[in-house]
Amino acid sequence: MSNFYTEDNNQIRKLWKISGGIHVPDNKAQSLTKPAGKAAIPSKIIIPLQQHIGAPNEPLVSVGDRVLKGQMVGSSKAFINAPVHASTSGTVVDIGDHPVPHPSGLPGPCIVIDPDGQEEWTDLPPPMVHYATWDKTDIRERIRQSGIVGMGGASFPTSVKLSPPEGQQDIQQLIINGAECEPFITSDDVLMQEHAERIINGAAIMNYLLDAKECLIAIEDNKPKAIEVMKKAIAATDKLPNAHVIVIPTRYPSGGEKQLIYILTGKEVRQGGIPAQIGVVVQNVSTCAAVADAVLEGKPLISRLVTLTGEGVKEPQNMEVLLGTPVEELVPQVGGYTNKASKLILGGPMMGFSMRSDEIPVGKANNCVLVPSIEEVPSTGNINACIRCLRCVDACPMSLVPQNMYWHIRSSALEKAKHNNLFDCIECGCCSHVCPSRIPLVQFFRSAKAANLQLDRDQAKKERARERAEARNERLEREAAEKKAKMEAKKAAMKKKKEAAEALKKEQEAKEKAAQPETDNKEEAKATSEQKPEQKAAQPETDSKAEPAGSEGQDE
């Protein structure tokens, strides 16, 4: 696998070639015919509470409350979290389950706002224009409070990504991802063309927080206007002296995080690891613009650029859309549906997913609404048996063996699929695209991941239940032992007290017994002394009475 080179500031820079990947028609021209527009305020705003990876948000408002634009309406105290905000002013009319942008198609908890059209802002925090004078912790907290996540599709909270763990190696490269390799999508391209300064400002803030050695802005070579504008923007500012615009060859999925890191640095992220562990952090250009808005203006993330494209809409265009706007209210603003519309996809044709309804709202990570014709995105059709051609293996940019994972999944051996590195799959769709049997491999992998995660959650619940049961048994045994010990201690104390009482009683009896003879002698002597005078007095009386008796006897 040979490497290649690119020109960077009149110097040759080495790039690395990823394994796998495919060339697909980009179909980007149709949405680039006009500048970005601004979508109208919809008749209702549906804000999903879960728009990020991490702990779910809890609603901070109630039905009937009036909310202001930019007001936080959902949050969590967890570290990995990104709050959600009202994207316009209005009244909360419902808090409950509604369709949300997710491949499962299942509903999720949402806050529904009835806009009042006044666009009244809430009080915003003070701008951090001179951010270098602010504490980095305060800046990261501002980014967190603004609800910013990775807007390239990952949805990982940006504040966490900008907080590398202590003891970890220094960040060598901050990579700004402007590759936008997914076909049809041009929102990042338009953002770079029209708002390059915001991107540079956001990148400079991130570079300050990470203290990165260099900032690499990667753009695929099919975006010549964006490349030119970004180079001029960097040359016109001194905020990013370590920045370089790197032009990379167009090949899908070169915009994947791990693939882009390898292309630019030759570094590989280990299995189960994160880029920061090898000294790299990757951020999307849209995320940079959102960070600039939050830090320099105090504005939370409440809108984003969205590509509305495909032969199924009349006037493809990029539009600035308020988050929570239902797709059904966006399509009419680009001319409505055409008779070529075959399906509705949220995202691109490779990594996006079909929507069952256009009532689904636009979220933070949704950069495209695609309404393709059958020719643009053919239907899967009849699925045939796997012929073990290994084309999926050749196309996989993660060097996986998709056919083995597929067979394990079909045989319900989810644990074996997991051990075959199922969770290393980035769901790029290359395997499905090249499969001659038309097997929707990526759909199987998504379902298997969800099933594995559910099994893990169930196992975790069982483990917690077992731990609780063991803790309860230990507590009951401990309490029984403590109760027994107390009873035994009480019995011992009572026995000791009884023995002490008996000993005291015996001692008293012994003392009484020892004192008894002396007392009896005294009483006897006293009694004798009291009886002697009586005896003396009684003696003559007895004698005088005895003499007449004797004289009577003589006379007779």
Coordinates of C-alpha atoms in Angstrom, one line a residue:
M1 CA 0.0 0.0 0.0
S2 CA 1.9 3.1 -1.3
N3 CA 1.8 6.5 0.3
F4 CA 1.3 9.8 -1.5
Y5 CA 2.2 13.4 -1.1
T6 CA 0.6 16.9 -1.2
E7 CA 1.8 20.4 -1.4
D8 CA 1.6 22.4 1.9
N9 CA 3.0 26.0 1.8
N10 CA 5.3 25.2 -1.1
Q11 CA 6.6 22.1 0.7
I12 CA 5.9 18.5 0.0
R13 CA 3.9 16.8 2.8
K14 CA 3.7 13.1 3.2
L15 CA 0.3 11.5 3.4
W16 CA -0.7 7.9 4.1
K17 CA -3.1 5.7 2.1
I18 CA -5.9 4.0 4.0
S19 CA -6.8 0.4 3.3
G20 CA -10.1 -0.3 1.6
G21 CA -12.5 2.5 0.7
I22 CA -14.3 3.1 -2.6
H23 CA -14.9 5.7 -5.2
V24 CA -18.5 6.7 -5.5
P25 CA -20.2 9.5 -7.6
D26 CA -20.3 12.5 -5.3
N27 CA -23.5 14.1 -6.8
K28 CA -22.6 17.4 -5.0
A29 CA -23.1 19.9 -7.8
Q30 CA -26.9 20.0 -7.7
S31 CA -27.0 21.6 -4.2
L32 CA -24.2 24.1 -4.9
T33 CA -26.0 26.1 -7.6
K34 CA -27.0 28.9 -5.1
P35 CA -25.8 30.3 -1.8
A36 CA -27.1 29.0 1.5
G37 CA -30.6 30.2 2.4
K38 CA -32.4 30.6 5.7
A39 CA -35.3 28.3 6.5
A40 CA -38.5 30.0 7.9
I41 CA -39.7 29.5 11.4
P42 CA -41.8 26.3 11.4
S43 CA -45.3 26.0 12.8
K44 CA -43.9 23.8 15.6
I45 CA -40.5 23.0 17.0
I46 CA -39.8 19.4 18.2
I47 CA -36.7 19.3 20.3
P48 CA -35.5 15.7 21.1
L49 CA -34.0 15.6 24.6
Q50 CA -31.4 13.1 23.5
Q51 CA -29.2 14.5 20.7
H52 CA -25.8 13.4 22.0
I53 CA -23.8 10.4 23.1
G54 CA -24.0 10.3 26.9
A55 CA -26.5 10.6 29.8
P56 CA -30.0 11.6 28.6
N57 CA -31.3 15.1 29.4
E58 CA -34.3 15.8 31.7
P59 CA -36.8 18.6 30.8
L60 CA -36.3 21.9 32.6
V61 CA -39.7 23.3 31.5
S62 CA -43.3 22.3 31.9
V63 CA -46.3 22.3 29.5
G64 CA -47.6 25.8 29.3
D65 CA -44.3 27.6 30.0
R66 CA -43.2 30.4 27.7
V67 CA -39.6 29.9 26.5
L68 CA -37.2 32.3 24.9
K69 CA -34.9 31.8 22.0
G70 CA -31.6 30.2 23.3
Q71 CA -33.2 29.2 26.7
M72 CA -32.0 25.9 28.0
V73 CA -34.9 23.5 28.1
G74 CA -33.2 20.2 28.9
S75 CA -30.0 19.2 30.7
S76 CA -28.3 16.6 32.9
K77 CA -25.7 16.8 35.7
A78 CA -23.6 14.0 34.1
F79 CA -20.1 14.9 32.8
I80 CA -20.8 13.4 29.3
N81 CA -23.8 15.6 28.4
A82 CA -24.9 18.3 26.1
P83 CA -28.0 20.4 27.0
V84 CA -30.7 21.4 24.5
H85 CA -32.1 24.8 24.0
A86 CA -35.2 26.4 22.5
S87 CA -34.4 27.4 18.9
T88 CA -37.1 30.1 19.0
S89 CA -39.4 31.8 21.4
G90 CA -42.9 30.3 22.1
T91 CA -45.0 28.2 24.4
V92 CA -44.3 24.6 25.4
V93 CA -47.4 22.6 24.3
D94 CA -46.2 19.0 24.9
I95 CA -43.5 17.0 26.6
G96 CA -43.6 13.3 25.5
D97 CA -42.6 10.8 22.9
H98 CA -42.4 11.8 19.3
P99 CA -40.6 10.5 16.2
V100 CA -36.8 11.3 16.4
P101 CA -33.9 11.1 14.0
H102 CA -32.6 7.6 14.8
P103 CA -32.1 4.5 12.6
S104 CA -34.3 2.4 14.9
G105 CA -37.4 4.5 13.9
L106 CA -38.5 4.4 17.5
P107 CA -39.9 7.6 19.2
G108 CA -38.1 9.4 21.9
P109 CA -38.8 12.1 24.6
C110 CA -39.2 15.5 23.1
I111 CA -40.2 19.0 24.0
V112 CA -42.7 20.6 21.5
I113 CA -42.8 24.4 21.2
D114 CA -45.5 26.5 19.5
P115 CA -43.5 29.4 18.1
D116 CA -44.8 32.9 18.7
G117 CA -42.9 34.4 15.8
Q118 CA -41.3 37.1 18.0
E119 CA -37.8 35.5 18.1
E120 CA -37.2 37.0 21.5
W121 CA -33.8 36.0 22.9
T122 CA -33.1 34.9 26.4
D123 CA -30.3 36.7 28.3
L124 CA -27.0 35.4 26.9
P125 CA -23.8 35.0 28.9
P126 CA -21.1 37.6 28.3
P127 CA -18.9 37.2 25.2
M128 CA -15.4 35.8 25.8
V129 CA -13.8 37.9 23.0
H130 CA -10.4 37.8 24.7
Y131 CA -10.7 34.1 25.5
A132 CA -6.9 33.8 26.1
T133 CA -7.5 35.8 29.3
W134 CA -10.2 33.4 30.5
D135 CA -9.6 30.2 32.5
K136 CA -9.8 27.2 30.2
T137 CA -12.2 25.5 32.6
D138 CA -14.6 28.4 32.2
I139 CA -14.4 28.2 28.4
R140 CA -15.0 24.4 28.4
E141 CA -18.0 25.0 30.6
R142 CA -19.3 27.7 28.2
I143 CA -19.0 25.1 25.4
R144 CA -20.8 22.5 27.5
Q145 CA -23.6 24.9 28.5
S146 CA -24.1 25.8 24.8
G147 CA -24.9 22.2 24.0
I148 CA -22.3 21.7 21.3
V149 CA -21.6 18.2 20.0
G150 CA -19.7 16.7 17.1
M151 CA -21.8 18.0 14.1
G152 CA -20.2 15.6 11.6
G153 CA -22.5 12.9 12.8
A154 CA -20.8 11.5 15.9
S155 CA -22.8 13.7 18.4
F156 CA -20.1 13.3 21.1
P157 CA -20.1 16.3 23.5
T158 CA -17.4 18.7 22.3
S159 CA -16.6 19.9 25.8
V160 CA -15.6 16.4 26.8
K161 CA -13.5 16.0 23.7
L162 CA -11.7 19.2 24.5
S163 CA -10.9 17.9 28.0
P164 CA -8.2 15.2 27.7
P165 CA -7.7 13.2 30.8
E166 CA -4.8 14.1 33.1
G167 CA -1.6 12.2 32.6
Q168 CA -2.4 11.6 28.9
Q169 CA 0.2 12.6 26.4
D170 CA 0.1 16.2 25.0
I171 CA -2.0 16.8 21.9
Q172 CA 0.2 17.0 18.9
Q173 CA -2.3 17.6 16.2
L174 CA -5.7 19.2 16.1
I175 CA -7.4 18.1 12.9
I176 CA -10.3 20.1 11.5
N177 CA -12.4 17.8 9.3
G178 CA -13.6 19.5 6.2
A179 CA -13.3 16.4 4.0
E180 CA -17.1 15.8 3.8
C181 CA -16.6 12.6 1.8
E182 CA -20.3 11.5 1.9
P183 CA -22.0 11.8 -1.5
F184 CA -24.7 14.5 -2.0
I185 CA -23.8 16.4 1.2
T186 CA -22.3 19.9 0.8
S187 CA -23.2 21.7 4.0
D188 CA -19.6 21.8 5.2
D189 CA -18.4 22.9 1.8
V190 CA -20.8 25.8 1.8
L191 CA -19.9 26.7 5.4
M192 CA -16.2 26.9 4.5
Q193 CA -17.0 29.0 1.5
E194 CA -19.3 31.5 3.3
H195 CA -18.2 31.4 6.9
A196 CA -14.4 30.6 6.9
E197 CA -13.7 33.2 9.6
R198 CA -16.1 31.6 12.1
I199 CA -14.4 28.2 11.4
I200 CA -10.9 29.7 11.9
N201 CA -12.1 31.5 15.2
G202 CA -13.5 28.2 16.5
A203 CA -10.4 26.3 15.6
A204 CA -8.2 28.9 17.3
I205 CA -10.3 28.5 20.5
M206 CA -9.9 24.7 20.4
N207 CA -6.2 25.0 19.7
Y208 CA -5.9 27.3 22.7
L209 CA -7.7 24.8 24.9
L210 CA -5.7 21.8 23.7
D211 CA -2.4 23.6 23.3
A212 CA -1.9 21.6 20.1
K213 CA 1.5 21.7 18.3
E214 CA -0.2 22.0 14.9
C215 CA -3.7 22.5 13.4
L216 CA -4.4 20.6 10.2
I217 CA -7.5 21.6 8.2
A218 CA -8.2 18.6 5.9
I219 CA -10.3 19.2 2.7
E220 CA -10.9 16.7 -0.1
D221 CA -9.6 17.9 -3.5
N222 CA -13.2 18.0 -5.0
K223 CA -13.8 21.3 -3.1
P224 CA -11.5 23.8 -4.8
K225 CA -13.5 26.9 -3.8
A226 CA -13.5 25.9 -0.1
I227 CA -9.7 25.2 -0.2
E228 CA -9.0 28.6 -1.7
V229 CA -11.2 30.4 0.8
M230 CA -9.8 28.6 3.8
K231 CA -6.2 29.2 2.8
K232 CA -6.9 33.0 2.4
A233 CA -8.7 33.1 5.8
I234 CA -5.7 31.5 7.5
A235 CA -3.3 33.9 5.7
A236 CA -5.4 36.9 6.8
T237 CA -5.2 36.1 10.5
D238 CA -2.6 35.5 13.2
K239 CA -4.9 33.5 15.4
L240 CA -3.8 30.2 14.1
P241 CA -0.1 30.5 13.2
N242 CA 0.3 26.7 13.4
A243 CA -2.5 26.0 10.9
H244 CA -2.1 24.3 7.5
V245 CA -4.8 23.5 4.9
I246 CA -4.1 19.9 3.7
V247 CA -5.7 18.8 0.5
I248 CA -6.4 15.1 0.5
P249 CA -7.5 12.8 -2.4
T250 CA -11.2 12.2 -2.8
R251 CA -12.0 8.6 -1.6
Y252 CA -14.8 7.4 0.5
P253 CA -14.6 7.3 3.6
S254 CA -11.5 9.4 4.0
G255 CA -13.6 11.8 6.2
G256 CA -14.0 9.1 8.9
E257 CA -12.2 10.1 12.1
K258 CA -9.7 7.2 12.2
Q259 CA -9.2 7.2 8.5
L260 CA -8.4 10.9 8.4
I261 CA -6.0 10.6 11.3
Y262 CA -4.1 7.9 9.5
I263 CA -4.1 9.8 6.2
L264 CA -2.6 12.9 7.8
T265 CA -0.3 11.5 10.4
G266 CA 0.2 7.8 9.8
K267 CA -1.0 7.1 13.4
E268 CA -3.5 4.3 14.1
V269 CA -6.0 4.5 16.9
R270 CA -5.9 1.2 18.7
Q271 CA -8.9 -1.0 19.0
G272 CA -11.3 0.4 21.6
G273 CA -9.1 3.5 22.0
I274 CA -9.7 7.2 21.3
P275 CA -7.6 9.6 19.2
A276 CA -6.5 11.6 22.2
Q277 CA -4.5 8.6 23.4
I278 CA -2.2 9.0 20.4
G279 CA -2.1 12.8 20.7
V280 CA -4.8 13.7 18.2
V281 CA -8.2 15.4 18.4
V282 CA -10.5 15.7 15.4
Q283 CA -13.3 18.3 15.1
N284 CA -15.7 19.0 12.3
V285 CA -15.8 22.4 10.6
S286 CA -19.4 22.9 11.7
T287 CA -18.5 22.2 15.3
C288 CA -15.7 24.9 15.0
A289 CA -18.3 27.5 13.9
A290 CA -20.6 26.6 16.7
V291 CA -17.8 26.9 19.3
A292 CA -17.0 30.4 17.9
D293 CA -20.6 31.4 18.3
A294 CA -20.7 30.1 21.8
V295 CA -17.5 31.6 23.1
L296 CA -17.4 34.9 21.2
E297 CA -21.1 35.7 21.2
G298 CA -22.6 33.6 24.0
K299 CA -25.0 31.8 21.6
P300 CA -25.9 28.2 22.2
L301 CA -26.3 25.7 19.4
I302 CA -29.8 26.2 18.0
S303 CA -29.4 26.0 14.3
R304 CA -27.2 24.4 11.6
L305 CA -26.6 24.2 7.8
V306 CA -28.5 21.4 6.2
T307 CA -28.3 20.1 2.6
L308 CA -31.7 19.5 1.0
T309 CA -31.0 17.6 -2.2
G310 CA -31.7 14.8 -4.6
E311 CA -33.8 14.6 -7.7
G312 CA -36.8 14.1 -5.5
V313 CA -36.8 17.9 -4.6
K314 CA -37.3 20.7 -7.1
E315 CA -34.6 23.2 -6.0
P316 CA -31.8 21.5 -4.1
Q317 CA -30.1 24.0 -1.7
N318 CA -28.3 24.4 1.6
M319 CA -30.3 26.1 4.3
E320 CA -29.7 27.4 7.8
V321 CA -32.3 25.5 9.8
L322 CA -33.6 25.9 13.3
L323 CA -33.0 22.7 15.3
G324 CA -36.3 20.9 15.8
T325 CA -37.8 21.9 12.5
P326 CA -39.8 19.0 11.0
V327 CA -38.6 17.8 7.6
E328 CA -42.1 18.2 6.3
E329 CA -41.8 21.9 6.7
L330 CA -38.4 22.1 5.0
V331 CA -39.1 20.3 1.7
P332 CA -41.7 22.9 0.6
Q333 CA -39.1 25.6 1.0
V334 CA -37.0 24.0 -1.7
G335 CA -39.9 23.7 -4.2
G336 CA -41.5 20.5 -2.8
Y337 CA -41.3 16.9 -3.9
T338 CA -41.0 15.9 -7.6
N339 CA -42.4 12.8 -9.2
K340 CA -38.9 11.2 -9.0
A341 CA -38.9 11.0 -5.2
S342 CA -38.4 7.4 -4.3
K343 CA -37.5 7.6 -0.6
L344 CA -36.6 10.0 2.2
I345 CA -33.1 9.6 3.8
L346 CA -31.8 11.6 6.7
G347 CA -28.1 11.9 5.9
G348 CA -26.2 10.7 2.9
P349 CA -26.8 7.5 0.8
M350 CA -23.9 5.6 2.6
M351 CA -24.4 6.4 6.3
G352 CA -27.8 7.9 6.4
F353 CA -31.0 6.0 7.1
S354 CA -34.5 6.0 5.6
M355 CA -37.2 7.9 7.4
R356 CA -40.6 6.4 7.8
S357 CA -42.2 9.8 7.9
D358 CA -41.2 13.4 7.2
E359 CA -42.5 14.5 10.6
I360 CA -39.0 13.8 12.0
P361 CA -37.2 17.0 13.2
V362 CA -33.7 18.1 12.3
G363 CA -31.2 17.4 15.1
K364 CA -27.7 18.6 15.9
A365 CA -26.0 15.9 13.9
N366 CA -28.3 15.9 10.9
N367 CA -26.5 17.6 8.0
C368 CA -28.6 16.4 5.1
V369 CA -32.1 15.5 3.9
L370 CA -31.8 13.4 0.8
V371 CA -34.8 12.7 -1.5
P372 CA -33.2 10.7 -4.3
S373 CA -34.6 9.1 -7.4
I374 CA -34.3 5.4 -8.0
E375 CA -31.4 6.0 -10.3
E376 CA -29.5 8.0 -7.7
V377 CA -30.0 5.5 -4.9
P378 CA -31.2 2.2 -6.2
S379 CA -33.3 0.0 -4.0
T380 CA -31.7 -3.0 -2.5
G381 CA -34.1 -5.4 -4.4
N382 CA -34.0 -9.1 -3.8
I383 CA -31.3 -10.2 -1.4
N384 CA -29.3 -13.2 -2.6
A385 CA -27.1 -15.6 -0.7
C386 CA -23.6 -14.6 0.2
I387 CA -21.2 -16.1 -2.4
R388 CA -18.1 -15.4 -0.3
C389 CA -16.5 -13.2 -3.0
L390 CA -14.6 -11.2 -0.3
R391 CA -15.4 -7.8 -2.0
C392 CA -16.6 -6.6 1.4
V393 CA -13.3 -7.4 2.9
D394 CA -11.4 -5.5 0.2
A395 CA -13.7 -2.5 0.6
C396 CA -13.7 -2.3 4.4
P397 CA -11.6 0.7 5.6
M398 CA -11.3 -0.8 9.1
S399 CA -9.7 -4.1 7.8
L400 CA -12.6 -6.1 9.1
V401 CA -14.1 -9.3 7.7
P402 CA -17.8 -8.3 7.2
Q403 CA -18.9 -11.6 5.7
N404 CA -17.8 -13.4 9.0
M405 CA -19.7 -10.9 11.1
Y406 CA -22.7 -11.3 8.8
W407 CA -22.7 -15.1 9.2
H408 CA -22.5 -14.9 13.0
I409 CA -25.4 -12.4 13.1
R410 CA -27.5 -14.6 10.8
S411 CA -26.9 -17.5 13.1
S412 CA -27.8 -15.3 16.2
A413 CA -24.3 -15.7 17.5
L414 CA -24.0 -12.1 18.6
E415 CA -21.2 -12.7 21.0
K416 CA -19.1 -14.2 18.2
A417 CA -19.9 -11.2 15.9
K418 CA -18.7 -9.0 18.8
H419 CA -15.5 -10.9 19.1
N420 CA -15.0 -10.4 15.3
N421 CA -14.7 -6.7 16.0
L422 CA -18.3 -5.8 15.3
F423 CA -17.9 -2.5 17.3
D424 CA -15.0 -1.4 15.2
C425 CA -17.3 -1.1 12.2
I426 CA -17.8 2.6 11.5
E427 CA -21.0 1.9 9.5
C428 CA -19.6 3.6 6.4
G429 CA -21.7 1.3 4.1
C430 CA -18.8 0.3 1.8
C431 CA -19.5 -3.4 2.2
S432 CA -23.1 -3.0 1.3
H433 CA -22.2 -0.9 -1.7
V434 CA -19.9 -3.4 -3.3
C435 CA -21.9 -6.6 -2.3
P436 CA -23.0 -8.4 -5.5
S437 CA -25.7 -10.2 -3.6
R438 CA -27.2 -6.9 -2.5
I439 CA -27.0 -7.9 1.2
P440 CA -27.6 -4.7 3.3
L441 CA -24.6 -5.6 5.5
V442 CA -24.4 -2.3 7.3
Q443 CA -28.0 -2.7 8.4
F444 CA -27.3 -6.1 9.9
F445 CA -24.3 -4.6 11.7
R446 CA -26.3 -1.7 13.1
S447 CA -29.0 -4.1 14.3
A448 CA -26.4 -6.4 15.9
K449 CA -24.7 -3.5 17.7
A450 CA -28.1 -2.5 19.1
A451 CA -28.9 -6.0 20.2
N452 CA -25.4 -6.4 21.8
L453 CA -25.8 -3.2 23.6
Q454 CA -29.2 -4.3 24.8
L455 CA -27.7 -7.6 26.0
D456 CA -25.0 -5.7 27.8
R457 CA -27.6 -3.4 29.4
D458 CA -29.7 -6.5 30.5
Q459 CA -26.6 -8.2 31.8
A460 CA -25.7 -5.0 33.7
K461 CA -29.1 -4.9 35.2
K462 CA -28.8 -8.6 36.3
E463 CA -25.4 -7.9 37.7
R464 CA -26.8 -4.9 39.6
A465 CA -29.7 -7.0 40.9
R466 CA -27.3 -9.7 42.0
E467 CA -25.1 -7.2 43.7
R468 CA -28.1 -5.7 45.4
A469 CA -29.3 -9.2 46.5
E470 CA -25.9 -10.0 47.8
A471 CA -25.6 -6.7 49.6
R472 CA -29.1 -7.3 51.1
N473 CA -28.1 -10.8 52.3
E474 CA -24.9 -9.4 53.7
R475 CA -26.8 -6.7 55.5
L476 CA -29.3 -9.1 56.9
E477 CA -26.6 -11.4 58.1
R478 CA -24.7 -8.5 59.6
E479 CA -27.8 -7.2 61.3
A480 CA -28.6 -10.8 62.6
A481 CA -25.0 -11.2 63.9
E482 CA -25.1 -7.7 65.5
K483 CA -28.4 -8.6 67.1
K484 CA -27.1 -11.9 68.4
A485 CA -23.9 -10.2 69.7
K486 CA -26.1 -7.6 71.5
M487 CA -28.3 -10.3 73.0
E488 CA -25.3 -12.3 74.2
A489 CA -23.7 -9.2 75.5
K490 CA -26.9 -8.3 77.3
K491 CA -27.1 -11.9 78.8
A492 CA -23.5 -11.7 79.9
A493 CA -24.1 -8.3 81.5
M494 CA -27.2 -9.6 83.3
K495 CA -25.4 -12.7 84.4
K496 CA -22.5 -10.7 85.6
K497 CA -24.9 -8.3 87.4
K498 CA -26.7 -11.3 89.0
E499 CA -23.4 -12.8 90.1
A500 CA -22.3 -9.5 91.6
A501 CA -25.6 -9.2 93.5
E502 CA -25.3 -12.8 94.8
A503 CA -21.7 -12.2 95.9
L504 CA -22.8 -9.0 97.6
K505 CA -25.6 -10.8 99.3
K506 CA -23.3 -13.6 100.5
E507 CA -20.8 -11.0 101.7
Q508 CA -23.6 -9.3 103.7
E509 CA -24.8 -12.6 105.2
A510 CA -21.2 -13.5 106.1
K511 CA -20.8 -10.2 107.9
E512 CA -24.1 -10.7 109.7
K513 CA -23.2 -14.2 110.6
A514 CA -19.8 -13.1 111.9
A515 CA -21.5 -10.4 114.0
Q516 CA -24.2 -12.7 115.4
P517 CA -22.4 -14.4 118.5
E518 CA -21.3 -11.2 120.0
T519 CA -24.8 -9.8 119.8
D520 CA -26.3 -13.0 121.4
N521 CA -23.9 -12.9 124.4
K522 CA -24.7 -9.3 125.1
E523 CA -28.4 -10.0 124.9
E524 CA -28.1 -13.0 127.2
A525 CA -26.0 -11.1 129.7
K526 CA -28.5 -8.3 129.7
A527 CA -31.3 -10.7 130.1
T528 CA -29.5 -12.4 133.1
S529 CA -28.8 -9.0 134.8
E530 CA -32.5 -8.1 134.5
Q531 CA -33.7 -11.4 135.9
K532 CA -31.5 -11.5 139.2
P533 CA -33.4 -8.9 141.3
E534 CA -36.7 -10.7 140.5
Q535 CA -35.3 -14.0 141.5
K536 CA -34.0 -12.5 144.7
A537 CA -37.3 -11.0 145.5
A538 CA -39.2 -14.1 144.6
Q539 CA -37.1 -16.4 146.9
P540 CA -38.4 -15.4 150.3
E541 CA -42.0 -15.6 149.1
T542 CA -41.4 -19.1 148.0
D543 CA -39.8 -20.1 151.3
S544 CA -42.6 -18.5 153.4
K545 CA -45.2 -20.4 151.5
A546 CA -43.3 -23.7 152.0
E547 CA -43.1 -23.4 155.8
P548 CA -46.8 -23.5 156.7
A549 CA -47.2 -26.5 154.5
G550 CA -44.6 -28.3 156.6
S551 CA -46.1 -27.3 160.0
E552 CA -49.5 -28.5 158.9
G553 CA -48.0 -31.9 158.3
Q554 CA -46.4 -32.0 161.8
D555 CA -49.6 -31.3 163.6
E556 CA -51.4 -34.0 162.0

